[in-house]
C-alpha cells in the first residue's frame, strides 16, 4: 500500500493559527509515503508569509512536493508579478515549480497552473500536458497535481482554468488516472464520474488552514493506494470546533480503466 497525503491552500498570513499544530501533528501521525501540497501556501506571496510556510513544511517528516498557487505570486506589485513572479517561492520553497514524487507504484507529476497574466484563473498549456503525458509510466498510478481544478460544478462562480478541457481530455486518453487540485476551498471527489465511471478521478481539496470567514471548515485528506483500490480519509475541522473530527472514509476502485465508488 502507498499513502499520499494531500494538503492545499494553507494561506499563511491568513491562517487559522490555533489549527497549525493540530494539523502538523496529524500530518506526521499519518506516516505518509509522500505529502503533496497543491498551492496557495501563502495569502499574499509576501516574504514573511513564505518564511512561515517554509517553516511549517520543514516540520513535515514525510517526503514532500509542492506546486505554486495564484496566491503565491504578487497581486498588487504588477512589475514583480510580470517579471519575477516566483522569486520568493524559489527562495523559500523550491527551485523546481513542477516537481515529481515517485513512491511505490504511485507517481505524482507537479504542474504549475499559475498564470501571472490572469491571476485568479490560471492556465495549463499544451506543452505542460505533453510533458505530463510523455512521463507516464504504465506500471504506476499516474497522478497530476496542480492548483487549479480541471472541472468545476455549476455553482462555482470562478472562471475555469484556461486550457482545462483540452488538458483533461488528453490526460484521460493517455493514462493519467488521478488529478489532485485545490483553489476553490471546496472539497469534491468523484463529482465528475457519472454512473459509468471515468478514467480520471478528480480530488479537489478544501483549504487546510485558511481563516477566511466564508470557509466553514478546514481539511486535508489521505489517499491509500492498494492495487486497483483506493481508500480516502477526509479529515475535517469545522470553524466552530477546536480541532479535527474523526476522519470520514470513502472507497473507490479502478476496473477496466474506469474509477467507480467501491
CSV table of C-alpha atoms in Angstrom, one decimal:
chain,number,residue,atom,x,y,z
A,1,UNK,CA,0.0,0.0,0.0
A,2,UNK,CA,1.2,3.5,-0.8
A,3,UNK,CA,-0.1,6.5,1.2
A,4,UNK,CA,-0.3,10.0,-0.3
A,5,UNK,CA,-1.3,12.9,1.9
A,6,UNK,CA,-2.9,15.9,0.1
A,7,UNK,CA,-2.7,19.4,1.5
A,8,UNK,CA,-3.8,22.6,-0.2
A,9,UNK,CA,-4.5,26.3,0.4
A,10,UNK,CA,-2.6,26.8,3.6
A,11,UNK,CA,-2.7,30.6,3.2
A,12,UNK,CA,-0.1,31.5,5.7
A,13,UNK,CA,-0.7,35.2,6.6
A,14,UNK,CA,-4.4,34.5,7.0
A,15,UNK,CA,-4.1,31.1,8.6
A,16,UNK,CA,-6.2,29.6,11.4
A,17,UNK,CA,-3.4,29.9,14.0
A,18,UNK,CA,-4.9,27.5,16.6
A,19,UNK,CA,-5.1,24.7,14.0
A,20,UNK,CA,-1.5,24.8,12.8
A,21,UNK,CA,-0.1,22.5,15.5
A,22,UNK,CA,-3.0,20.0,15.3
A,23,UNK,CA,-2.7,19.9,11.6
A,24,UNK,CA,1.0,19.2,11.7
A,25,UNK,CA,0.5,16.5,14.4
A,26,UNK,CA,-2.0,14.7,12.2
A,27,UNK,CA,0.1,15.0,9.1
A,28,UNK,CA,3.1,13.5,10.8
A,29,UNK,CA,1.0,10.8,12.5
A,30,UNK,CA,-0.4,9.7,9.1
A,31,UNK,CA,3.1,8.5,8.2
A,32,UNK,CA,2.5,9.2,4.5
A,33,UNK,CA,4.9,8.0,1.8
A,34,UNK,CA,4.5,11.4,0.1
A,35,UNK,CA,2.9,14.7,1.0
A,36,UNK,CA,1.6,16.7,-2.0
A,37,UNK,CA,0.8,20.4,-1.5
A,38,UNK,CA,-1.3,21.9,-4.3
A,39,UNK,CA,-0.6,25.6,-3.9
A,40,UNK,CA,-1.6,28.8,-2.0
A,41,UNK,CA,1.0,28.2,0.7
A,42,UNK,CA,0.7,32.0,1.4
A,43,UNK,CA,-2.1,34.5,1.3
A,44,UNK,CA,-0.3,37.4,-0.5
A,45,UNK,CA,3.0,36.0,-1.5
A,46,UNK,CA,5.0,38.1,0.9
A,47,UNK,CA,8.4,37.2,2.3
A,48,UNK,CA,7.3,36.8,5.9
A,49,UNK,CA,4.4,34.6,4.8
A,50,UNK,CA,6.7,32.4,2.8
A,51,UNK,CA,9.0,32.1,5.8
A,52,UNK,CA,6.1,30.8,7.9
A,53,UNK,CA,5.0,28.4,5.2
A,54,UNK,CA,8.6,27.1,4.7
A,55,UNK,CA,9.0,26.6,8.5
A,56,UNK,CA,5.8,24.6,8.5
A,57,UNK,CA,6.8,22.4,5.6
A,58,UNK,CA,10.2,21.7,7.2
A,59,UNK,CA,8.5,20.2,10.2
A,60,UNK,CA,6.7,17.6,8.0
A,61,UNK,CA,8.5,14.4,8.4
A,62,UNK,CA,7.5,12.7,5.1
A,63,UNK,CA,8.9,13.4,1.6
A,64,UNK,CA,7.1,16.4,0.1
A,65,UNK,CA,6.5,18.1,-3.2
A,66,UNK,CA,4.6,21.4,-3.7
A,67,UNK,CA,3.4,23.4,-6.6
A,68,UNK,CA,2.5,27.2,-6.6
A,69,UNK,CA,-1.0,28.6,-6.4
A,70,UNK,CA,-2.1,32.0,-7.6
A,71,UNK,CA,-1.8,33.5,-4.0
A,72,UNK,CA,1.9,32.6,-4.1
A,73,UNK,CA,2.8,35.3,-6.7
A,74,UNK,CA,2.5,39.1,-6.2
A,75,UNK,CA,-1.0,40.5,-6.8
A,76,UNK,CA,-0.6,44.3,-6.4
A,77,UNK,CA,3.0,44.7,-7.5
A,78,UNK,CA,2.4,44.3,-11.2
A,79,UNK,CA,6.0,44.6,-12.3
A,80,UNK,CA,7.1,41.8,-9.9
A,81,UNK,CA,4.1,39.6,-11.0
A,82,UNK,CA,5.1,40.0,-14.6
A,83,UNK,CA,8.9,39.9,-14.4
A,84,UNK,CA,9.7,37.7,-11.4
A,85,UNK,CA,6.5,36.1,-10.1
A,86,UNK,CA,8.2,33.1,-8.5
A,87,UNK,CA,11.3,34.8,-6.9
A,88,UNK,CA,10.1,34.4,-3.3
A,89,UNK,CA,8.7,30.9,-4.0
A,90,UNK,CA,12.1,29.7,-5.3
A,91,UNK,CA,13.9,31.3,-2.4
A,92,UNK,CA,11.7,29.8,0.3
A,93,UNK,CA,10.2,26.7,-1.0
A,94,UNK,CA,11.9,25.1,-4.0
A,95,UNK,CA,13.6,26.0,-7.3
A,96,UNK,CA,11.5,23.5,-9.3
A,97,UNK,CA,8.0,24.6,-9.9
A,98,UNK,CA,6.9,21.3,-11.3
A,99,UNK,CA,8.4,18.6,-9.1
A,100,UNK,CA,7.9,14.8,-9.3
A,101,UNK,CA,7.2,12.5,-6.5
A,102,UNK,CA,7.6,8.7,-7.1
A,103,UNK,CA,6.8,6.3,-4.2
A,104,UNK,CA,6.0,2.7,-4.6
A,105,UNK,CA,3.6,2.2,-7.5
A,106,UNK,CA,2.5,5.9,-7.4
A,107,UNK,CA,4.0,8.7,-9.5
A,108,UNK,CA,2.9,12.3,-8.9
A,109,UNK,CA,3.8,14.9,-11.5
A,110,UNK,CA,3.5,18.5,-10.3
A,111,UNK,CA,2.1,21.1,-12.8
A,112,UNK,CA,2.4,24.8,-12.3
A,113,UNK,CA,-1.0,26.2,-13.3
A,114,UNK,CA,-0.4,29.8,-12.2
A,115,UNK,CA,-0.8,32.4,-14.9
A,116,UNK,CA,0.7,35.9,-14.0
A,117,UNK,CA,-1.4,37.4,-16.8
A,118,UNK,CA,-4.6,36.0,-15.3
A,119,UNK,CA,-4.0,36.0,-11.6
A,120,UNK,CA,-7.0,34.1,-10.4
A,121,UNK,CA,-8.0,31.9,-13.3
A,122,UNK,CA,-4.7,30.1,-14.1
A,123,UNK,CA,-3.7,28.2,-17.2
A,124,UNK,CA,-2.4,24.9,-18.4
A,125,UNK,CA,-0.5,24.8,-21.7
A,126,UNK,CA,-0.3,22.1,-24.4
A,127,UNK,CA,3.5,21.9,-23.6
A,128,UNK,CA,2.8,21.1,-20.0
A,129,UNK,CA,0.3,18.5,-20.9
A,130,UNK,CA,2.8,17.0,-23.4
A,131,UNK,CA,5.4,16.8,-20.6
A,132,UNK,CA,3.0,15.0,-18.2
A,133,UNK,CA,1.9,12.6,-20.9
A,134,UNK,CA,5.5,11.8,-22.0
A,135,UNK,CA,6.5,10.8,-18.5
A,136,UNK,CA,3.5,8.5,-17.8
A,137,UNK,CA,4.7,5.1,-16.5
A,138,UNK,CA,2.4,2.2,-17.4
A,139,UNK,CA,3.1,0.2,-14.2
A,140,UNK,CA,2.2,3.2,-11.9
A,141,UNK,CA,-0.8,5.1,-10.7
A,142,UNK,CA,-0.1,8.3,-12.6
A,143,UNK,CA,-1.2,11.5,-10.8
A,144,UNK,CA,-1.1,15.1,-11.9
A,145,UNK,CA,-1.0,17.7,-9.1
A,146,UNK,CA,-1.8,21.3,-9.8
A,147,UNK,CA,-3.5,24.2,-8.1
A,148,UNK,CA,-6.5,25.0,-10.4
A,149,UNK,CA,-9.3,22.4,-11.0
A,150,UNK,CA,-9.8,20.9,-14.4
A,151,UNK,CA,-13.6,20.9,-14.0
A,152,UNK,CA,-16.0,22.8,-11.7
A,153,UNK,CA,-19.5,22.3,-10.5
A,154,UNK,CA,-22.2,24.7,-11.9
A,155,UNK,CA,-22.5,26.6,-8.6
A,156,UNK,CA,-18.8,27.6,-8.7
A,157,UNK,CA,-18.6,31.3,-9.9
A,158,UNK,CA,-14.9,31.3,-10.7
A,159,UNK,CA,-13.7,31.0,-14.3
A,160,UNK,CA,-12.4,27.6,-15.2
A,161,UNK,CA,-8.6,27.4,-15.8
A,162,UNK,CA,-7.6,28.2,-19.4
A,163,UNK,CA,-6.8,25.0,-21.3
A,164,UNK,CA,-8.5,22.8,-18.8
A,165,UNK,CA,-11.0,20.9,-21.1
A,166,UNK,CA,-8.3,20.1,-23.6
A,167,UNK,CA,-5.8,19.0,-21.0
A,168,UNK,CA,-8.3,16.8,-19.2
A,169,UNK,CA,-9.3,15.1,-22.4
A,170,UNK,CA,-5.7,14.3,-23.3
A,171,UNK,CA,-5.0,13.1,-19.7
A,172,UNK,CA,-7.9,10.8,-19.9
A,173,UNK,CA,-6.9,9.2,-23.2
A,174,UNK,CA,-3.2,9.0,-22.4
A,175,UNK,CA,-3.2,7.4,-19.0
A,176,UNK,CA,-3.3,9.9,-16.1
A,177,UNK,CA,-5.5,8.2,-13.6
A,178,UNK,CA,-6.0,10.8,-10.9
A,179,UNK,CA,-5.8,14.6,-10.5
A,180,UNK,CA,-5.1,16.5,-7.2
A,181,UNK,CA,-6.1,20.2,-7.1
A,182,UNK,CA,-7.2,23.0,-4.7
A,183,UNK,CA,-8.1,26.6,-5.3
A,184,UNK,CA,-11.8,26.6,-4.7
A,185,UNK,CA,-11.7,25.9,-0.9
A,186,UNK,CA,-14.4,23.4,-1.7
A,187,UNK,CA,-14.0,19.6,-1.2
A,188,UNK,CA,-15.0,17.4,-4.1
A,189,UNK,CA,-14.2,13.8,-5.1
A,190,UNK,CA,-15.8,11.7,-7.8
A,191,UNK,CA,-18.2,14.6,-8.7
A,192,UNK,CA,-17.5,14.2,-12.4
A,193,UNK,CA,-17.5,10.5,-12.8
A,194,UNK,CA,-21.1,9.7,-13.8
A,195,UNK,CA,-22.8,6.4,-13.3
A,196,UNK,CA,-20.5,4.5,-15.6
A,197,UNK,CA,-17.2,5.9,-14.1
A,198,UNK,CA,-14.3,7.7,-15.8
A,199,UNK,CA,-10.6,7.1,-16.4
A,200,UNK,CA,-9.7,10.0,-14.1
A,201,UNK,CA,-10.7,10.5,-10.5
A,202,UNK,CA,-10.5,14.2,-9.6
A,203,UNK,CA,-9.8,15.1,-5.9
A,204,UNK,CA,-10.4,18.8,-5.2
A,205,UNK,CA,-9.2,19.7,-1.8
A,206,UNK,CA,-10.7,22.1,0.7
A,207,UNK,CA,-8.4,24.6,2.5
A,208,UNK,CA,-6.1,23.2,5.1
A,209,UNK,CA,-5.7,26.4,7.2
A,210,UNK,CA,-7.3,29.5,5.7
A,211,UNK,CA,-9.3,31.5,8.2
A,212,UNK,CA,-11.4,33.3,5.7
A,213,UNK,CA,-14.9,33.8,7.2
A,214,UNK,CA,-16.6,32.2,4.2
A,215,UNK,CA,-14.7,29.0,4.7
A,216,UNK,CA,-16.8,26.9,7.0
A,217,UNK,CA,-14.1,24.3,7.7
A,218,UNK,CA,-10.5,23.3,7.2
A,219,UNK,CA,-9.5,19.9,6.0
A,220,UNK,CA,-7.0,17.6,4.3
A,221,UNK,CA,-7.1,14.0,3.0
A,222,UNK,CA,-5.0,10.9,2.8
A,223,UNK,CA,-5.2,8.5,-0.2
A,224,UNK,CA,-4.2,4.9,0.3
A,225,UNK,CA,-3.5,3.0,-3.0
A,226,UNK,CA,-3.6,-0.8,-2.9
A,227,UNK,CA,-3.6,-2.2,-6.4
A,228,UNK,CA,-6.8,-1.1,-8.1
A,229,UNK,CA,-8.3,0.0,-4.8
A,230,UNK,CA,-8.2,3.5,-3.2
A,231,UNK,CA,-9.3,4.4,0.3
A,232,UNK,CA,-9.6,8.1,1.1
A,233,UNK,CA,-9.7,9.5,4.6
A,234,UNK,CA,-11.1,13.1,4.8
A,235,UNK,CA,-10.1,15.0,8.0
A,236,UNK,CA,-12.3,18.0,8.7
A,237,UNK,CA,-12.1,20.7,11.3
A,238,UNK,CA,-15.2,22.9,11.4
A,239,UNK,CA,-14.6,26.6,12.1
A,240,UNK,CA,-16.7,26.4,15.3
A,241,UNK,CA,-14.8,23.4,16.7
A,242,UNK,CA,-11.3,23.3,18.3
A,243,UNK,CA,-9.8,20.6,16.1
A,244,UNK,CA,-10.3,17.8,13.6
A,245,UNK,CA,-13.1,15.3,13.8
A,246,UNK,CA,-12.5,11.6,13.3
A,247,UNK,CA,-12.0,11.1,9.5
A,248,UNK,CA,-14.7,10.2,7.0
A,249,UNK,CA,-13.8,7.2,4.8
A,250,UNK,CA,-14.6,6.8,1.1
A,251,UNK,CA,-13.5,4.0,-1.2
A,252,UNK,CA,-13.0,3.8,-4.9
A,253,UNK,CA,-11.9,1.0,-7.2
A,254,UNK,CA,-10.5,1.1,-10.7
A,255,UNK,CA,-11.7,-1.7,-13.0
A,256,UNK,CA,-11.4,-1.9,-16.8
A,257,UNK,CA,-9.7,1.5,-16.8
A,258,UNK,CA,-12.6,3.3,-15.0
A,259,UNK,CA,-12.9,4.6,-11.4
A,260,UNK,CA,-16.1,3.9,-9.5
A,261,UNK,CA,-17.2,4.1,-5.9
A,262,UNK,CA,-16.3,0.8,-4.2
